[in-house]
Structure formats: structure tokens, C-alpha cells
Coordinates of C-alpha atoms in Angstrom, one line a residue:
M1 CA -0.1 0.0 0.0
K2 CA 2.8 2.3 0.8
S3 CA 3.9 2.1 -2.8
I4 CA 0.6 3.2 -4.1
Y5 CA 1.0 6.5 -2.0
T6 CA 4.5 7.1 -3.1
I7 CA 3.1 6.9 -6.7
V8 CA 0.3 9.4 -5.9
I9 CA 2.5 11.7 -4.5
V10 CA 5.0 11.7 -7.8
V11 CA 1.9 12.1 -10.0
L12 CA 0.4 15.0 -8.2
L13 CA 3.6 16.9 -8.1
L14 CA 4.0 16.5 -11.7
V15 CA 0.2 17.2 -12.9
V16 CA -0.4 20.1 -10.1
P17 CA 2.9 21.7 -9.2
N18 CA 1.4 25.0 -8.5
V19 CA -1.5 23.7 -6.1
S20 CA -1.3 25.7 -2.6
F21 CA -3.2 25.3 0.8
A22 CA -3.0 28.1 3.2
A23 CA -2.0 27.6 6.9
S24 CA -2.5 29.9 9.8
Q25 CA -1.7 30.3 13.5
T26 CA -3.7 32.4 16.1
F27 CA -2.1 33.9 18.9
T28 CA -4.1 35.5 22.0
S29 CA -1.1 35.9 24.0
S30 CA 2.3 36.9 23.3
G31 CA 4.9 34.5 21.8
T32 CA 7.1 33.8 18.8
F33 CA 6.5 32.1 15.6
T34 CA 9.6 30.3 13.5
V35 CA 8.9 30.8 9.6
P36 CA 8.4 27.1 8.4
L37 CA 10.6 25.6 5.6
G38 CA 10.3 27.1 2.0
V39 CA 7.9 30.2 3.3
S40 CA 8.9 33.6 1.8
S41 CA 6.0 35.6 3.0
V42 CA 3.4 35.7 5.8
S43 CA 0.5 38.0 6.1
A44 CA -0.7 39.1 9.7
L45 CA -4.1 40.4 11.0
I46 CA -3.2 42.3 14.0
I47 CA -5.6 43.6 16.6
G48 CA -5.0 45.9 19.5
A49 CA -6.7 45.6 22.9
G50 CA -9.7 47.6 24.0
G51 CA -9.6 50.2 26.6
G52 CA -11.2 49.8 30.1
G53 CA -14.3 51.6 31.0
G54 CA -14.4 54.4 33.3
G55 CA -15.8 54.7 36.8
S56 CA -17.2 58.0 38.5
Y57 CA -17.3 59.4 41.8
G58 CA -20.1 61.7 43.3
H59 CA -21.7 63.2 46.4
E60 CA -25.4 63.3 46.4
D61 CA -25.7 62.9 42.6
T62 CA -23.8 60.6 40.4
S63 CA -23.3 60.3 36.6
P64 CA -21.6 57.8 34.5
G65 CA -18.1 57.2 33.4
G66 CA -16.9 57.0 29.8
G67 CA -16.7 53.6 27.8
G68 CA -13.3 52.5 26.4
G69 CA -12.3 52.7 22.7
S70 CA -11.9 49.3 20.7
G71 CA -8.4 48.4 19.5
G72 CA -7.3 49.5 16.3
Y73 CA -6.8 46.5 13.8
Y74 CA -5.1 46.1 10.2
F75 CA -4.2 43.4 7.7
F76 CA -0.6 43.4 6.9
N77 CA -0.5 41.4 3.5
N78 CA 2.7 39.4 2.1
V79 CA 5.6 40.7 4.6
A80 CA 8.7 39.2 3.3
V81 CA 10.3 36.7 5.5
S82 CA 12.8 33.8 5.2
S83 CA 12.6 30.1 6.3
G84 CA 13.7 29.8 10.0
Q85 CA 13.2 33.3 10.8
V86 CA 11.8 33.8 14.1
I87 CA 9.0 36.5 14.4
T88 CA 8.1 38.0 17.8
V89 CA 4.4 38.2 18.5
T90 CA 3.1 40.9 21.0
V91 CA -0.5 40.7 21.9
G92 CA -2.2 43.7 23.7
T93 CA -4.0 43.0 27.0
G94 CA -7.3 44.6 27.8
G95 CA -7.6 47.9 29.5
L96 CA -8.3 47.8 33.3
T97 CA -11.4 49.3 35.0
G98 CA -11.9 52.5 36.8
S99 CA -13.7 52.7 40.1
Y100 CA -17.0 54.0 41.1
V101 CA -17.2 55.7 44.3
F102 CA -20.6 57.5 45.7
N103 CA -21.1 59.3 48.9
G104 CA -17.6 58.1 50.0
N105 CA -18.4 54.4 49.4
I106 CA -16.6 52.3 46.8
L107 CA -19.5 50.7 44.9
C108 CA -17.2 49.2 42.3
Q109 CA -13.5 48.5 43.0
G110 CA -11.8 49.2 39.8
S111 CA -8.4 47.4 38.8
N112 CA -6.8 50.5 37.6
F113 CA -4.6 52.4 40.2
H114 CA -2.6 55.6 40.5
T115 CA 0.9 55.3 41.9
I116 CA 1.8 58.1 44.4
T117 CA 5.6 58.1 45.6
A118 CA 5.7 61.8 47.0
Y119 CA 5.3 60.4 50.8
G120 CA 6.3 56.7 50.4
L121 CA 4.6 54.1 48.0
F122 CA 0.8 54.4 47.8
Y123 CA -1.6 53.0 45.4
L124 CA -5.0 55.0 44.9
P125 CA -8.0 53.9 42.8
S126 CA -8.3 55.6 39.5
F127 CA -11.6 56.6 38.3
D128 CA -10.4 56.3 34.8
G129 CA -10.2 53.1 32.8
S130 CA -6.5 52.3 31.4
S131 CA -5.6 52.0 27.7
G132 CA -5.4 48.6 26.0
G133 CA -2.2 47.4 25.0
N134 CA -0.8 47.5 21.3
S135 CA -0.3 44.5 19.2
S136 CA 2.5 43.8 16.9
I137 CA 4.9 41.6 15.0
S138 CA 8.5 42.2 14.8
G139 CA 11.4 40.6 12.9
A140 CA 14.2 41.3 10.3
F141 CA 11.3 43.2 8.4
G142 CA 11.0 45.6 11.3
T143 CA 7.9 46.1 13.5
L144 CA 4.4 46.2 12.4
S145 CA 2.0 47.3 15.0
V146 CA -1.5 49.0 16.0
T147 CA -2.4 50.6 19.1
G148 CA -4.8 49.7 21.7
G149 CA -8.2 51.4 22.6
Q150 CA -8.0 54.5 25.0
G151 CA -9.7 53.9 28.4
G152 CA -12.9 55.6 29.5
I153 CA -12.3 58.7 31.5
G154 CA -14.3 58.6 34.8
I155 CA -14.6 62.4 35.7
G156 CA -18.2 61.9 36.4
A157 CA -18.0 64.3 39.6
T158 CA -21.2 65.6 40.6
Y159 CA -22.2 67.7 43.5
N160 CA -25.4 69.5 44.3
Y161 CA -26.9 68.5 40.9
N162 CA -24.0 69.6 38.9
I163 CA -23.9 67.0 36.1
D164 CA -20.4 66.2 34.9
S165 CA -20.3 62.9 32.8
G166 CA -17.3 61.1 31.7
I167 CA -15.5 60.9 28.4
S168 CA -15.5 57.8 26.3
G169 CA -12.0 56.6 25.1
V170 CA -11.1 57.0 21.5
G171 CA -10.4 53.8 19.2
G172 CA -7.1 52.6 18.5
T173 CA -5.0 53.3 15.4
P174 CA -6.0 52.4 12.8
N175 CA -9.6 51.6 12.6
G176 CA -10.7 51.5 16.0
V177 CA -14.0 52.9 17.3
A178 CA -14.5 55.4 20.1
G179 CA -16.7 54.4 23.2
G180 CA -20.3 55.3 23.1
A181 CA -22.1 58.3 23.8
V182 CA -22.1 59.1 27.6
P183 CA -25.7 59.4 29.0
Y184 CA -26.1 62.9 30.4
V185 CA -28.3 62.0 33.4
R186 CA -28.0 62.0 37.2
N187 CA -28.1 58.6 39.2
D188 CA -30.4 56.7 37.0
Y189 CA -28.6 55.8 33.9
P190 CA -27.4 52.8 31.7
P191 CA -23.7 52.1 31.4
T192 CA -21.9 53.7 28.6
P193 CA -21.0 51.3 25.9
G194 CA -17.5 50.7 25.0
G195 CA -16.3 51.0 21.5
W196 CA -17.5 48.0 19.1
S197 CA -14.9 46.0 17.3
P198 CA -15.7 43.1 14.4
F199 CA -12.7 41.1 15.9
G200 CA -13.6 41.1 19.6
S201 CA -11.3 43.6 20.9
G202 CA -14.1 46.1 22.2
G203 CA -13.6 48.5 25.0
G204 CA -15.1 48.1 28.2
S205 CA -18.3 49.5 29.2
G206 CA -18.6 52.7 31.8
N207 CA -20.4 52.3 35.1
G208 CA -24.3 52.5 35.3
G209 CA -26.3 53.7 38.3
N210 CA -29.3 52.7 40.1
P211 CA -28.8 49.8 40.1
T212 CA -25.2 49.6 40.3
I213 CA -23.6 48.4 37.3
C214 CA -19.7 48.1 37.4
P215 CA -17.4 49.2 34.6
T216 CA -16.0 46.2 32.4
G217 CA -12.3 45.8 31.2
G218 CA -11.5 45.9 27.5
Q219 CA -10.8 42.9 25.4
N220 CA -7.7 41.4 24.7
G221 CA -6.0 41.8 21.1
T222 CA -5.2 39.1 18.8
V223 CA -2.7 38.3 16.3
V224 CA -3.3 35.7 13.3
L225 CA -0.5 34.7 11.0
V226 CA -1.2 33.4 7.6
W227 CA 1.1 31.7 5.0
T228 CA 1.2 29.3 2.1
P229 CA 3.2 26.3 2.4
P230 CA 5.4 25.1 -0.8
P231 CA 3.2 22.7 -2.6
S232 CA 5.7 19.8 -2.4
V233 CA 6.1 20.3 1.3
F234 CA 2.5 20.1 2.0
L235 CA 1.7 17.2 -0.2
Q236 CA 4.8 15.3 1.0
F237 CA 3.8 15.5 4.5
S238 CA 0.2 15.1 3.8
F239 CA 0.4 12.0 2.0
L240 CA 3.4 10.4 3.9
D241 CA 1.5 10.7 7.3
R242 CA -1.4 9.0 5.5
A243 CA 0.8 6.2 4.0
K244 CA 2.1 5.7 7.5
S245 CA -1.3 4.7 8.8
I246 CA -1.9 2.1 6.3

């Protein structure tokens, strides 16, 4: 049976020498990629992370924080590489959330903190969401990157019916989308939506009030590498693997 598969391989290489099959690898965390044998170019869909949703602070009245912007994204087509080259892949991490404080009570403890070193090392909760991380690939060809979305700004300070809503973060570059419009109402309001992304790297939503809805973090970025193996390599490995199982 093995001799039959050997004949099939030879015939296919002679009859359809230009046949090709795309291969891909998706990165949801940072890592490295080694260019396979015979590959001279790769394409990359690079997606930045979304910004975190903003919180707010208030006394007697409160208003919403801004939503985070979505991560930028771009498809880099046919980047020149060489076999054995190592490509460093960086995947951005989603932005952290701001805190929501009302009448001195922490209703939502955010994960984004300010660092203060004037009188020692202190960490104070921030009302702003943090920006999402950039995503990139780098190698002998240089660095190709997109930026993460900006975090929502939680300047929703209110006092004596002064309404001052937060500001939504801008989207990453290129193609990112800003967080949604901030509801300009007091106390009873829905969460501010984060920027939408077709690739799941949207921004986090800002806090909502009455009932309390906490801000959400931005989504992580992604990198997808696509390449075309040489026909001979693809066919040889595919059919030889099959022949071994006979």
C-alpha cells in the first residue's frame, strides 16, 4: 500500500505543481513564530486590545463614566520573511477598569490604580479606565503594530445637581472605534457602551447607576498569521502521514 501512495505523490507533483493550501496560527497571548521551511512571506491580521471602562465619583448625585475605545486593527499582506526566521508576536492586554465611588462608598473597586511616591509608595484607585495594550509583530522586516483603545475617563464628579459626565476613550489606530455616547443624566442611567470591534477587541463599558452596574475591562487583542506552504512540502507530509497509517 505504501508504494501506491508514493506513486500518487509523484503524479500530483507532476500534474499540479502549483497547488497551494493556506495555513494559519492564531495568537491570543504573546509568543514567537518560526517561519516554516520554504515560506517566503506571511500575512498578519493584528488587533490591539480595547480600553477599560471608566467609573465615576459623586456626592448626593452621580453620573456615568466613559466607555473604553476598541483596539485598532490592520491586515498586513505578504510581509517578506525567510525560512527559519523567528517572529516576535506581542498581543495587547485589555485595559483595566476605573472605580465607582458614591458618597464615600466604593460601589465598584476598579483594577486601575494611581501610584503616588511623594510620601512613600501608595496605590490609589483611579476613576479612569486604562488604555488597552498595543499588538505587533517584529522581525528582520522591522515592527508592524496597531495601538490599543484608550480607556474611558471617569470624571463623572457631581455635587448639588451639577452633572459632569465622563468622556469615552478614542479607538486605537487604525480603524478603532471610540466608546459610545455618555448618558447625560443623574443617578439613574445605563452603562456607557465601549467601542465596538468586528474582531472581539472592544472597549469596556463605563459604570451604570441605580442599580449599580460596574465598569468592565477591555478585551484582549489578537494576532493571526497566515502563510502558504510550498506545494511539495504540503503534499509530501500529508500523503506520507497517511501512508504510515496504512
